[in-house]
XYZ file of C-alpha atoms in Angstrom:
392
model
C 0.834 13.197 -12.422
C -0.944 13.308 -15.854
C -0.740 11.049 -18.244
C 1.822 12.365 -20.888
C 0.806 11.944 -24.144
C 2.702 13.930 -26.349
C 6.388 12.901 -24.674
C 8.312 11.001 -27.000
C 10.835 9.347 -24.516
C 9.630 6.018 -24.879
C 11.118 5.945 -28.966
C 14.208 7.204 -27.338
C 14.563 4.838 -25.603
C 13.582 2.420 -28.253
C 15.721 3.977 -30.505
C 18.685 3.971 -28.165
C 18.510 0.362 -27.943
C 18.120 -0.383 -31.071
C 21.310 1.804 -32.040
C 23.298 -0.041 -29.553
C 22.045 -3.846 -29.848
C 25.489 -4.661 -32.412
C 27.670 -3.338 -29.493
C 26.130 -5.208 -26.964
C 26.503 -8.609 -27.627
C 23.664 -9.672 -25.253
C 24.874 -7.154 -22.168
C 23.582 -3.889 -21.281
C 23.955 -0.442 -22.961
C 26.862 0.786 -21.500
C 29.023 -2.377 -21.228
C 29.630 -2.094 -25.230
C 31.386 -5.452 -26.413
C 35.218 -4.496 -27.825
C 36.437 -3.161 -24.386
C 38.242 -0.020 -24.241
C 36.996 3.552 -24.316
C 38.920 4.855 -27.473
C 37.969 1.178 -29.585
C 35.453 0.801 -32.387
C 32.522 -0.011 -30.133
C 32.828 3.388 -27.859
C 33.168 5.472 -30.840
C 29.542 3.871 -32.054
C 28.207 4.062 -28.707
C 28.942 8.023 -28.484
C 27.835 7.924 -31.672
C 24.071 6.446 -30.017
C 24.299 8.486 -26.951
C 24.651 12.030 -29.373
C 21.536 10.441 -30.949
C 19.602 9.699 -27.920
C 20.752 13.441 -26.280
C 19.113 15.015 -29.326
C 15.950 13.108 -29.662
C 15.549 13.833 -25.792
C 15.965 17.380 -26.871
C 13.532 17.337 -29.220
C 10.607 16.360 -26.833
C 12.042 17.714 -23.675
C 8.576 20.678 -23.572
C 6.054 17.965 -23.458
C 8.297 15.409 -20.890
C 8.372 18.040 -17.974
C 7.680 15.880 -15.046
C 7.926 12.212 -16.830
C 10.671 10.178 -14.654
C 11.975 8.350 -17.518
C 12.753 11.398 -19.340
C 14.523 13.069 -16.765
C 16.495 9.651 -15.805
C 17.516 9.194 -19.404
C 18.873 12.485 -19.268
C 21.124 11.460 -16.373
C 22.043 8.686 -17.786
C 23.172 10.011 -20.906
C 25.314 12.532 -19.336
C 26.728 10.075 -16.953
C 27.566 7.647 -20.125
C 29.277 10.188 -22.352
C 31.495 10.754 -19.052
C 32.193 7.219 -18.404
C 32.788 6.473 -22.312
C 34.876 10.075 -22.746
C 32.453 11.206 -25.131
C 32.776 14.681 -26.773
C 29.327 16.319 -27.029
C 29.636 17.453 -31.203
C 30.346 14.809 -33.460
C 28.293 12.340 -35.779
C 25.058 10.614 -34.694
C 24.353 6.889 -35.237
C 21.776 6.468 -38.610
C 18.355 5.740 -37.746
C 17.564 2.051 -36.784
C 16.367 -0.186 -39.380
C 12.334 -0.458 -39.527
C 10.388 -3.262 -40.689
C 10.056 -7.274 -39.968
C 12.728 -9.298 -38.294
C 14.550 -11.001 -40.783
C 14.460 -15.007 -40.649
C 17.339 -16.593 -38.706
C 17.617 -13.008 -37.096
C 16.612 -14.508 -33.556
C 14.174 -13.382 -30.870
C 13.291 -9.617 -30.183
C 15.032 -7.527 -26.748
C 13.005 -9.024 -23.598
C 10.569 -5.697 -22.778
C 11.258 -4.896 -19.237
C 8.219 -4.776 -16.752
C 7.029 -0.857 -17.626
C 5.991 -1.138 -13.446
C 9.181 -2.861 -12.350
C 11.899 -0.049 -11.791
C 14.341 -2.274 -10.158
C 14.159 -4.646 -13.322
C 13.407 -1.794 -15.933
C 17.021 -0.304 -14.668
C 19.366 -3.473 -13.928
C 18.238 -5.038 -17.520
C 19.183 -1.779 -19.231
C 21.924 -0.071 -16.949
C 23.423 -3.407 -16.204
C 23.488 -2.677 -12.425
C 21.291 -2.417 -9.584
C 19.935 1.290 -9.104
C 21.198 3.474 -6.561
C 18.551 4.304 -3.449
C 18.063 6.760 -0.402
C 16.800 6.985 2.856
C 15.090 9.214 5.046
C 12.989 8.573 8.098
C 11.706 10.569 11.249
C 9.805 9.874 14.229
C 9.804 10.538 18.298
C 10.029 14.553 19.091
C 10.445 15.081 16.218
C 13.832 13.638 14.377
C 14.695 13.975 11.118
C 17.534 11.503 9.146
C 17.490 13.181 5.637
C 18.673 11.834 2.236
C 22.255 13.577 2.911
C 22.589 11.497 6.543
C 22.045 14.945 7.885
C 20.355 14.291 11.479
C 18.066 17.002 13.016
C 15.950 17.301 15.999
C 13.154 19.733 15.190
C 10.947 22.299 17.426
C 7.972 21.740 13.757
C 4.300 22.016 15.050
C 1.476 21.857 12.522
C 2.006 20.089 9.011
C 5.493 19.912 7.195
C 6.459 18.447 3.956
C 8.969 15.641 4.083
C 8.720 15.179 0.710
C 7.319 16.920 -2.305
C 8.522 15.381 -5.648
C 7.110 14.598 -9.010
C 5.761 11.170 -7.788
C 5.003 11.316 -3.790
C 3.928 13.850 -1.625
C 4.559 12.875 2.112
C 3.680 15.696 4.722
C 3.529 14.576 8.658
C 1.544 16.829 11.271
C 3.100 17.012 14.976
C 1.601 18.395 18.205
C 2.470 18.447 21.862
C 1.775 14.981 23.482
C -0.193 16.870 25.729
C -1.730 20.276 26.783
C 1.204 22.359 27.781
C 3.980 20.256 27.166
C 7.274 20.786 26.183
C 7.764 17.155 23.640
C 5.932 17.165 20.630
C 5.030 13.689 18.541
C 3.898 12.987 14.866
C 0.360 12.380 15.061
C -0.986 12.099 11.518
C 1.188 11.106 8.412
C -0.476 11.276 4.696
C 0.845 10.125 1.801
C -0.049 10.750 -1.944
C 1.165 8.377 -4.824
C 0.518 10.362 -7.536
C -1.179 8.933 -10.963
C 1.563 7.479 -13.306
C 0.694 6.297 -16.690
C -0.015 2.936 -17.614
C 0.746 2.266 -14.067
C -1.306 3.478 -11.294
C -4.401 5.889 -10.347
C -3.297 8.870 -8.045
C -3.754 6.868 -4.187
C -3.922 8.573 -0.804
C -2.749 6.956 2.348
C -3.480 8.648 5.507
C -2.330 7.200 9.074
C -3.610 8.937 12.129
C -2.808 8.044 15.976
C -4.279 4.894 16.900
C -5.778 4.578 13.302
C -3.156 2.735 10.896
C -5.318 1.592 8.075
C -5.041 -1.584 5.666
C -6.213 -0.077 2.985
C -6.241 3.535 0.985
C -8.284 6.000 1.704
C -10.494 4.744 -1.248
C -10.749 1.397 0.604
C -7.870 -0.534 -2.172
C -4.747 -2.297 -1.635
C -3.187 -1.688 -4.848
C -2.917 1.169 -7.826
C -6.332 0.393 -9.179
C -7.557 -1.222 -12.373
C -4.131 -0.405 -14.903
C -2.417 -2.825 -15.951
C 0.239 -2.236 -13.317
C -1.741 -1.915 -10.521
C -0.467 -4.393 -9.146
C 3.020 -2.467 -8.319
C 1.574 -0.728 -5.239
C 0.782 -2.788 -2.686
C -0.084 -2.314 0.880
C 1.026 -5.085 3.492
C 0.120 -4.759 7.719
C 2.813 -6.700 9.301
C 1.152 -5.872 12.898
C -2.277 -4.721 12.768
C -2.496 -1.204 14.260
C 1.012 -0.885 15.017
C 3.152 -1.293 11.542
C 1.718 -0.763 7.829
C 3.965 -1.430 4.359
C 3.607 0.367 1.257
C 5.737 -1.171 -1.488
C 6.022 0.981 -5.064
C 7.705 -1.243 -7.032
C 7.373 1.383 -10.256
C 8.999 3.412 -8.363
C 11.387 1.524 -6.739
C 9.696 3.141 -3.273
C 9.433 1.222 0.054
C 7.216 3.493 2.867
C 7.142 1.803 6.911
C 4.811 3.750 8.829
C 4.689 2.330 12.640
C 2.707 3.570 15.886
C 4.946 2.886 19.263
C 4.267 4.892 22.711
C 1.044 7.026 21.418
C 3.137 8.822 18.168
C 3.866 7.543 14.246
C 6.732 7.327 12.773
C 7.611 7.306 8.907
C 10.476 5.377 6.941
C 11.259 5.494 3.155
C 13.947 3.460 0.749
C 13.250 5.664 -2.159
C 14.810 5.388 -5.909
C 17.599 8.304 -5.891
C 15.770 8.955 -9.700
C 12.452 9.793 -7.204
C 14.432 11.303 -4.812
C 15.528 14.078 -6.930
C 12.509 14.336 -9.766
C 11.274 17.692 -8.398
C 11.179 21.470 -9.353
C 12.800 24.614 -7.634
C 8.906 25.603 -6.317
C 9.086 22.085 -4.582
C 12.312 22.917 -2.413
C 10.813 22.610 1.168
C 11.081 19.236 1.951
C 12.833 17.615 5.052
C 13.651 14.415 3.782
C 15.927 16.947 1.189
C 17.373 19.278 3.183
C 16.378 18.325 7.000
C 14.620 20.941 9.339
C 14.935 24.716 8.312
C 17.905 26.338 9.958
C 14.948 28.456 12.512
C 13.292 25.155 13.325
C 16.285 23.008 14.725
C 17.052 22.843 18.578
C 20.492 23.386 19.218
C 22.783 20.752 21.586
C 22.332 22.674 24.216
C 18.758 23.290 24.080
C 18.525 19.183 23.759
C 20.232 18.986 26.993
C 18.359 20.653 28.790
C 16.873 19.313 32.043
C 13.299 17.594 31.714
C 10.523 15.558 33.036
C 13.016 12.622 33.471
C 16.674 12.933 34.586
C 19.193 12.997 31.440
C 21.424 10.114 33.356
C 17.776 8.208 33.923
C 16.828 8.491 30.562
C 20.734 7.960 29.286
C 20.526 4.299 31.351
C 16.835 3.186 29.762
C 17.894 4.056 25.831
C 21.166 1.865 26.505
C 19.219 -0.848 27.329
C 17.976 -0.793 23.534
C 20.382 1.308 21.813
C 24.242 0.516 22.958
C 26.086 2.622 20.508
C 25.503 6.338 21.651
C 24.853 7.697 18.329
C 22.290 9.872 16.570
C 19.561 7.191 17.769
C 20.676 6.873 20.817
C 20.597 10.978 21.471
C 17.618 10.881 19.981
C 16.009 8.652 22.607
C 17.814 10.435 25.135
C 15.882 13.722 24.701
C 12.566 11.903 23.850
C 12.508 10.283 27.567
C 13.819 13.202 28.841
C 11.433 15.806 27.592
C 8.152 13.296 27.675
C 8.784 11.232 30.860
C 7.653 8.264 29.024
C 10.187 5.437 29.035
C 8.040 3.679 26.134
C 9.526 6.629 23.966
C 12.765 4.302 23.365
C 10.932 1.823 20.873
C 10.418 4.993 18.491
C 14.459 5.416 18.275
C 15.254 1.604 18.472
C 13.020 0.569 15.499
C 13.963 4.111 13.463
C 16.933 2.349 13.871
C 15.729 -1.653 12.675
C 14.307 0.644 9.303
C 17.390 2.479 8.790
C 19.140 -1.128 9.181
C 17.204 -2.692 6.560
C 17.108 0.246 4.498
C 20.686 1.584 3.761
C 22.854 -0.212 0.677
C 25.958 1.102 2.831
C 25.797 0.037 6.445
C 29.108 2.371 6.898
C 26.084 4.963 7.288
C 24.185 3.383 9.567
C 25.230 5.171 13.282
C 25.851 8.912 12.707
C 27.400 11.218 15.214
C 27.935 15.176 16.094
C 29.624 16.678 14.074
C 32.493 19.467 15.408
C 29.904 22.068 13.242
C 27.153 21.860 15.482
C 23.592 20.728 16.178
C 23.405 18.778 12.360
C 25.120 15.379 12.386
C 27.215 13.276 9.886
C 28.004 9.941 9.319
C 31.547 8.916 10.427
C 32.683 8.420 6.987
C 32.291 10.528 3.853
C 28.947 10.859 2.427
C 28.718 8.654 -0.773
C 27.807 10.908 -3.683
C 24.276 9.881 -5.441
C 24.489 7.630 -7.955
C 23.411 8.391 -11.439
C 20.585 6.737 -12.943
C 19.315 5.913 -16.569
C 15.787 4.788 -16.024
C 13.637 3.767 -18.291
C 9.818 2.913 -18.833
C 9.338 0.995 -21.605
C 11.484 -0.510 -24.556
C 9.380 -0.486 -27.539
C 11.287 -1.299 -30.559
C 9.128 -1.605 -33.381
């Protein structure tokens, strides 16, 4: 992603807090001190957020694309909800420019412009909202939405496609003529953001999981937040780490049984910062309708006996959910017993990964081949995320 030059969210943002600062009393933005909605300190706070919704207006042609832009607007929208804000009425004054005065104590901390997790707890006064997606073995898809898919994909597909990644995985038969197919290459692109990182390409391949970007680095490069993506090998060969901390993006890739396997914990702000051209992605939607096997064609008889394979998943996997199905069919179809460490450490990710463990094991649902978690899907959070507080 380009550098933006002309976008003018960052003295939004500025402004924002500046406009807000007597409300606060040393909290966050939208915990105004005075307590309820209708009191003095709500009415100024719509009064900031009809400010900040206008100056985001203003420079919303040159901010296509720039994450904090389109999380402010989120969060602005979400905050006049929460506050009961009307969208017409009076603006708060411009803030005050100039020196502090003496006795007027020290400036706002200025959040980490690399550290989203920090950036949005200091400033939303909460810890952000994330999603997961992973998919590995034959291949299986668990999508943002807990959507579960098994998918017939050959050749390259698109798991995600945003403003900030690109993640596309290329599967092929596990050998000439047969029926399973694996994941057998996985690259990644963290695209160039600001002051933060250059654009970096990681790119995994079947018995080659580098240490290192394609360009031979561990990090972002030489910006002053390079530092903020970082690649770690927890096994050599067999399980690779890429943390994005200014993106609030955590990427497993792992090799088990001869086939990769991919696992994200992405920023729900990340998640969603794409346009309607970028609308094939599996980790959004799952498989395509035409590319999903149906129960019964995942039941169907195949190198290994469904009851044989049944007995060596529950060794690994003893709740017979979406994982455990999963692993079914992979033994099944491939005849390879080693094909239950894909589903039992899709599984460990997902684990680690979730905020609501309530998601964790998903099941059939009565609709048909896609699956659901037991309980109700919990609706995306929303998100006010911003780069840099620059009050001057």
């Amino acid at each position: 992603m380009a550098p933006h030059s002309q976008c003018k969210i960052l003295r939004c943002n500025a402004e924002y807090v500046a406009s807000t600062l007597s409300l606060r009393g040393g909290g966050s933005p939208d915990t105004p001190r005075g307590g309820g909605r209708g009191g003095l300190a709500s009415g100024g706070l719509c009064r900031a957020l009809r400010s900040y919704a206008l100056c985001t207006r203003r420079t919303a042609r040159t901010c296509r694309g720039d994450l904090a832009f389109h999380s402010a607007v989120h969060g602005i929208e979400d905050l006049m909800i929460q506050h009961n804000c009307s969208r017409q009425g009076p603006t708060a004054p411009p803030p005050a420019r100039g020196p502090a005065l003496p006795g007027a104590g020290p400036a706002p901390l200025t959040p980490d412009p690399c550290d989203y997790e920090a950036r949005f707890s200091r400033l939303h006064g909460r810890a952000p909202g994330f999603l997961h997606c992973a998919s590995f073995g034959d291949p299986h898809v668990r999508s943002f939405h807990n959507h579960f898919h098994t998918c017939r994909v050959q050749g390259a597909w698109p798991l995600l496609d945003n403003d900030f990644l690109f993640v596309q995985v290329t599967s092929s038969p596990v050998a000439s003529g047969a029926n399973a197919t694996t994941i057998r290459k996985i690259t990644i692109i963290f695209k160039n953001m600001q002051e933060c990182i250059d654009q970096k390409v990681y790119q995994a391949e079947v018995d080659n999981l580098p240490a290192a970007f394609e360009d031979g680095s561990i990090n972002g490069g030489d910006r002053p937040g390079g530092s903020s993506l970082s690649i770690q090998t927890a096994n050599l060969g067999s399980h690779v780490e890429i943390r994005a901390a200014y993106i609030g993006t955590t990427v497993i890739i792992r090799q088990t049984a001869g086939q990769l396997s991919f696992s994200i914990r992405v920023a729900e702000d990340v998640a969603r910062a794409f346009s309607a051209e970028q609308d094939l992605q599996l980790c959004v939607g799952g498989c395509p309708p035409s590319q999903r096997l149906s129960r019964s064609e995942r039941n169907r008889r195949g190198a290994i006996a469904i009851e044989t394979a049944r007995r060596l998943c529950k060794e690994g996997l003893p709740v017979e959910d979406a994982y455990f199905q999963s692993c079914v069919f992979d033994v099944s179809v491939s005849g390879d017993p080693n094909f239950t460490v894909a589903a039992q450490t899709a599984l460990d990710d997902a684990r680690v990964f979730l905020t609501d463990l309530e998601n964790l094991h998903l099941f059939p649902s009565d609709a048909g081949p896609p699956l659901s978690p037991a309980t109700c899907l919990v609706p995306l959070l929303s998100a006010l995320f911003v780069l840099w507080i620059c009050i001057q």
